[in-house]
Coordinates of C-alpha atoms and ligand atoms in Angstrom, one line a residue:
X14 CA -38.0 -2.2 150.5
X15 CA -37.9 -6.1 151.2
X16 CA -38.4 -8.9 148.6
X17 CA -37.1 -6.9 145.6
X18 CA -36.9 -9.0 142.7
X19 CA -36.1 -6.5 139.8
X20 CA -34.7 -3.5 141.6
X21 CA -31.2 -3.3 143.3
X22 CA -30.3 -0.6 145.6
X23 CA -26.6 0.1 146.3
X24 CA -25.0 3.0 148.3
X25 CA -22.2 5.3 147.6
X26 CA -22.1 7.6 150.6
X27 CA -25.2 9.7 150.6
X28 CA -26.1 8.6 147.0
X29 CA -28.3 5.8 146.5
X30 CA -27.9 4.0 143.2
X31 CA -31.1 2.2 141.9
X32 CA -30.9 -0.4 139.2
X33 CA -33.7 -1.8 137.2
X34 CA -32.3 -5.4 136.8
X35 CA -34.3 -7.6 134.4
X36 CA -31.5 -8.0 131.8
X37 CA -33.1 -10.9 129.9
X38 CA -36.0 -8.5 128.9
X39 CA -33.7 -5.4 128.5
X40 CA -35.1 -4.2 131.8
X41 CA -38.6 -3.9 130.4
X42 CA -41.2 -2.6 132.8
X43 CA -43.7 -5.2 133.9
X44 CA -46.3 -4.6 136.7
X45 CA -43.7 -6.1 139.4
X46 CA -41.0 -3.7 138.1
X47 CA -43.3 -0.6 138.4
X48 CA -44.5 -1.6 141.8
X49 CA -40.9 -2.1 143.2
X50 CA -39.7 1.1 141.8
X51 CA -42.6 2.8 143.5
X52 CA -41.8 1.1 146.8
X53 CA -38.1 1.9 146.4
X54 CA -38.7 5.7 145.8
X55 CA -41.3 6.0 148.4
X56 CA -38.8 4.6 151.0
X57 CA -35.6 6.5 149.6
X58 CA -37.7 9.7 149.4
X59 CA -38.3 9.8 153.1
X60 CA -34.8 8.3 154.2
X61 CA -32.8 11.2 155.8
X62 CA -29.5 9.4 154.9
X63 CA -30.2 9.8 151.3
X64 CA -29.1 13.0 149.5
X65 CA -29.5 12.0 145.9
X66 CA -30.6 9.1 143.8
X67 CA -29.1 7.8 140.5
X68 CA -31.4 5.6 138.6
X69 CA -30.0 3.2 136.0
X70 CA -30.6 0.1 134.0
X71 CA -28.4 -3.1 134.7
X72 CA -26.3 -4.5 132.0
X73 CA -24.7 -3.0 128.9
X74 CA -27.6 -2.8 126.5
X75 CA -30.5 -0.9 128.0
X76 CA -31.5 1.6 130.6
X77 CA -35.2 0.3 130.0
X78 CA -36.4 -0.9 126.7
X79 CA -40.0 0.0 127.5
X80 CA -43.1 -1.3 129.1
X81 CA -43.5 -5.1 128.9
X82 CA -45.0 -5.7 125.5
X83 CA -45.9 -9.3 126.5
X84 CA -48.0 -7.8 129.2
X85 CA -49.4 -4.9 127.2
X86 CA -50.7 -7.4 124.6
X87 CA -53.0 -9.0 127.1
X88 CA -54.8 -5.7 128.1
X89 CA -58.4 -5.1 127.6
X90 CA -59.6 -1.4 127.8
X91 CA -60.2 -1.5 131.5
X92 CA -56.9 -3.0 132.2
X93 CA -55.2 -0.7 129.9
X94 CA -56.3 2.4 131.9
X95 CA -55.2 0.9 135.0
X96 CA -51.9 0.0 133.7
X97 CA -51.4 3.6 132.5
X98 CA -52.6 5.0 135.7
X99 CA -50.4 2.7 137.9
X100 CA -47.2 3.7 135.9
X101 CA -48.2 7.4 135.9
X102 CA -48.6 7.4 139.6
X103 CA -45.1 5.8 140.2
X104 CA -43.5 8.1 137.7
X105 CA -45.2 11.1 139.4
X106 CA -43.8 9.9 142.8
X107 CA -40.4 9.8 141.1
X108 CA -40.9 13.3 139.8
X109 CA -42.0 14.5 143.2
X110 CA -39.3 12.7 145.0
X111 CA -37.7 15.4 147.5
X112 CA -34.3 14.1 146.7
X113 CA -32.7 14.9 143.2
X114 CA -32.8 11.9 140.9
X115 CA -30.4 11.5 138.1
X116 CA -31.1 9.0 135.3
X117 CA -27.9 7.3 134.1
X118 CA -28.7 6.1 130.6
X119 CA -26.3 3.6 129.1
X120 CA -28.4 2.1 126.4
X121 CA -32.0 1.8 125.0
X122 CA -34.4 4.2 126.7
X123 CA -37.5 3.5 124.7
X124 CA -41.2 3.8 125.4
X125 CA -41.7 3.5 129.2
X126 CA -37.9 3.7 129.6
X127 CA -37.8 7.2 128.1
X128 CA -41.0 8.1 130.1
X129 CA -39.1 6.9 133.3
X130 CA -35.9 8.9 132.3
X131 CA -38.2 12.1 131.7
X132 CA -39.7 11.6 135.3
X133 CA -36.2 12.0 136.7
X134 CA -35.0 15.5 137.4
X135 CA -31.6 15.2 135.5
X136 CA -30.4 12.8 132.8
X137 CA -26.9 12.0 131.6
X138 CA -26.2 9.4 128.8
X139 CA -23.5 7.3 127.4
X140 CA -22.5 7.4 123.7
X141 CA -24.4 4.1 123.3
X142 CA -27.7 5.5 124.5
X143 CA -30.8 5.5 122.3
X144 CA -34.0 7.4 123.0
X145 CA -37.4 6.9 121.5
X146 CA -41.2 6.5 121.8
X147 CA -41.9 3.8 119.5
X148 CA -45.5 3.2 120.9
X149 CA -47.4 4.3 117.9
X150 CA -45.8 1.5 115.9
X151 CA -47.5 -0.9 118.4
X152 CA -50.8 0.8 117.8
X153 CA -50.8 2.5 121.2
X154 CA -49.4 5.9 122.6
X155 CA -47.1 6.5 125.4
X156 CA -49.2 6.0 128.6
X157 CA -46.7 6.9 131.4
X158 CA -46.6 10.6 131.0
X159 CA -44.6 10.8 127.8
X160 CA -46.9 12.8 125.8
X161 CA -46.9 15.4 128.5
X162 CA -43.3 15.3 129.6
X163 CA -41.3 15.0 126.4
X164 CA -42.6 18.2 125.0
X165 CA -41.7 20.1 128.3
X166 CA -38.2 19.0 128.0
X167 CA -37.4 19.1 124.3
X168 CA -40.1 21.4 122.9
X169 CA -43.2 20.8 121.1
X170 CA -42.0 20.3 117.5
X171 CA -39.2 17.8 118.5
X172 CA -41.7 15.9 120.8
X173 CA -44.3 15.6 118.0
X174 CA -41.6 14.3 115.6
X175 CA -40.3 11.7 118.0
X176 CA -43.8 10.7 119.0
X177 CA -45.3 10.5 115.7
X178 CA -42.4 8.8 113.8
X179 CA -41.4 6.6 116.8
X180 CA -37.8 6.9 115.4
X181 CA -35.0 6.7 118.0
X182 CA -32.6 9.5 118.5
X183 CA -28.9 8.9 119.3
X184 CA -26.9 10.4 122.2
X185 CA -25.5 13.4 120.4
X186 CA -28.9 14.4 119.1
X187 CA -30.4 13.9 122.6
X188 CA -27.8 16.4 123.8
X189 CA -28.6 18.9 121.1
X190 CA -32.3 18.4 122.0
X191 CA -31.5 19.2 125.7
X192 CA -32.9 15.7 126.6
X193 CA -29.8 15.0 128.5
X194 CA -27.2 17.2 130.3
X195 CA -24.2 15.5 128.9
X196 CA -23.0 12.4 126.9
X197 CA -19.9 10.4 128.3
X198 CA -18.3 7.1 127.5
X199 CA -20.0 4.2 128.9
X200 CA -17.2 3.1 131.2
X201 CA -17.5 6.4 133.2
X202 CA -21.4 6.9 132.9
X203 CA -21.9 5.9 136.6
X204 CA -19.1 7.9 137.9
X205 CA -20.2 11.0 136.0
X206 CA -23.8 10.5 136.9
X207 CA -22.5 10.7 140.6
X208 CA -20.5 13.8 139.9
X209 CA -23.6 15.4 138.5
X210 CA -25.6 14.3 141.7
X211 CA -22.7 15.8 143.9
X212 CA -22.9 19.2 142.1
X213 CA -26.5 19.2 143.5
X214 CA -25.8 17.7 147.0
X215 CA -23.2 20.2 147.7
X216 CA -26.1 22.8 148.0
X217 CA -28.6 23.1 150.7
X218 CA -30.8 20.1 150.6
X219 CA -33.9 22.0 151.8
X220 CA -33.3 24.6 149.0
X221 CA -32.8 21.9 146.6
X222 CA -36.1 20.3 147.6
X223 CA -38.0 23.6 147.5
X224 CA -36.5 24.4 144.1
X225 CA -37.8 21.2 142.7
X226 CA -41.2 21.8 144.3
X227 CA -41.4 25.3 142.9
X228 CA -40.4 24.3 139.4
X229 CA -42.8 21.4 139.1
X230 CA -45.7 23.1 140.7
X231 CA -45.1 26.0 138.3
X232 CA -45.7 23.8 135.3
X233 CA -49.2 23.0 136.3
X234 CA -50.6 26.3 137.4
X235 CA -50.9 29.9 136.1
X236 CA -47.5 32.0 136.1
X237 CA -49.0 34.4 138.7
X238 CA -50.1 31.8 141.1
X239 CA -46.7 29.9 140.5
X240 CA -44.7 33.1 141.5
X241 CA -46.9 33.5 144.6
X242 CA -46.1 29.9 145.5
X243 CA -42.4 30.7 144.9
X244 CA -42.5 33.6 147.3
X245 CA -43.9 31.3 150.0
X246 CA -41.3 28.7 149.5
X247 CA -38.7 31.5 149.5
X248 CA -40.0 32.7 152.8
X249 CA -40.2 29.2 154.2
X250 CA -36.4 28.8 153.5
X251 CA -35.7 32.1 155.4
X252 CA -36.7 30.1 158.6
X253 CA -34.0 27.3 158.0
X254 CA -30.6 26.9 159.6
X255 CA -29.4 26.0 156.1
X256 CA -30.0 29.6 154.9
X257 CA -28.3 31.0 157.9
X258 CA -25.3 28.5 157.3
X259 CA -25.2 29.2 153.4
X260 CA -25.0 33.0 153.9
X261 CA -22.8 32.9 156.9
X262 CA -20.4 30.7 155.0
X263 CA -20.2 33.1 152.1
X264 CA -19.5 35.9 154.4
X265 CA -16.8 34.1 156.2
X266 CA -15.3 32.8 153.0
X267 CA -15.6 29.1 153.9
X268 CA -17.7 26.2 152.4
X269 CA -21.1 25.8 153.9
X270 CA -21.9 22.8 156.1
X271 CA -25.6 22.3 155.6
X272 CA -27.6 20.2 158.1
X273 CA -30.7 20.0 156.3
X274 CA -32.7 21.8 158.9
Ligands
COA323 N1 -41.1 -5.7 126.4 C1 -40.9 -7.0 126.6 N2 -39.8 -7.7 126.2 C2 -38.8 -6.9 125.6 C3 -38.9 -5.5 125.4 C4 -40.2 -4.9 125.8 N3 -40.4 -3.5 125.7 N4 -37.8 -5.0 125.0 C5 -36.9 -6.1 124.6 N5 -37.7 -7.3 125.2 C6 -37.0 -8.6 125.1 C7 -37.0 -9.1 123.8 O1 -38.4 -9.8 123.5 C8 -36.1 -10.3 124.1 O2 -36.7 -11.3 124.6 P1 -36.5 -12.9 124.4 O3 -34.8 -13.2 124.4 O4 -37.1 -13.8 125.4 O5 -37.0 -13.1 122.9 C9 -35.1 -9.6 124.9 O6 -35.8 -8.5 125.5 C10 -33.9 -9.1 124.1 O7 -34.5 -8.2 123.1 P2 -34.0 -8.3 121.5 O8 -35.1 -7.7 120.8 O9 -33.7 -9.7 121.2 O10 -32.8 -7.4 121.6 P3 -32.2 -6.5 120.3 O11 -30.8 -6.0 120.7 O12 -32.3 -7.4 118.9 O13 -33.2 -5.4 120.0 C11 -34.5 -3.4 120.9 C12 -33.2 -4.3 121.0 C13 -34.6 -2.6 122.1 C14 -34.3 -2.7 119.7 C15 -35.8 -4.4 120.7 O14 -35.8 -5.3 121.9 C16 -37.0 -3.7 120.9 O15 -37.4 -3.0 119.9 N6 -37.8 -3.7 121.9 C17 -39.0 -3.1 122.2 C18 -38.9 -1.5 122.2 C19 -40.3 -0.9 122.5 O16 -41.2 -1.0 121.5 N7 -40.5 -0.4 123.7 C20 -41.9 0.4 123.9 C21 -42.8 -0.6 124.4 S1 -44.4 0.3 124.7

């Protein structure tokens, strides 16, 4: 994680707070930002000291205002496919991160910024947040998984409307769409994102990890196969100290102390 130019990582106990910090361009994702994001999530995903990650955008105005249009404007077809695949790979790494990832969205989450938020497991917004996929207005389509993930989160009809119009939706509408879990004032956004993260980290870390794995695996395969996979993960958890501790704690009427093993 050395030599990061656009990504900052701070710690609050077991929560890593990752900020995209390219404020002069509203945190737009150029190739370096994408690469650094990939490096950071690979590193945090395998760091046993990390129990949850909050991803945010630096500054008041933007979570991330999209892919870097200056870079996109120079693409030829071959480069465009590579740009899309590079972004998709990093966003898949974020989605597959074994630690819960909460997006804290305090401003524009447009284009690649919304796609980045959609790759996170949970999303919380401030009242100032704006969400949209304006790509068609630039003559392109979302290329970092947005045409796939948005419909899964908000439903097909809303996703088609957002994608074809390119019009942004505000925070209350995003809440009504189920795009975010809650909307809070900007000055408490980070605190509330950590509260949301801790609602997850109070639980068994292996169970959280297997739940994510089961949910995301289930999206890509037939229901019957997904449930078979669910059973296997359920069985795997029965071998863990966390299961013993969780159930013992319930029976003894105390809070569990999970070790993640
Ligand atoms: N790519 C590259 N640069 C971007 C950018 C992006 N996606 N979004 C914003 N910027 C840059 C602007 O070019 C500007 O840079 P400059 O000061 O060097 O000219 C700077 O960030 C500030 O943006 P600005 O447009 O002046 O802020 P604003 O408050 O007037 O408008 C937005 C904010 C988000 C509405 C506007 O920046 C915008 O529409 N951005 C593009 C959104 C988009 O289409 N994203 C999808 C890309 S695929």
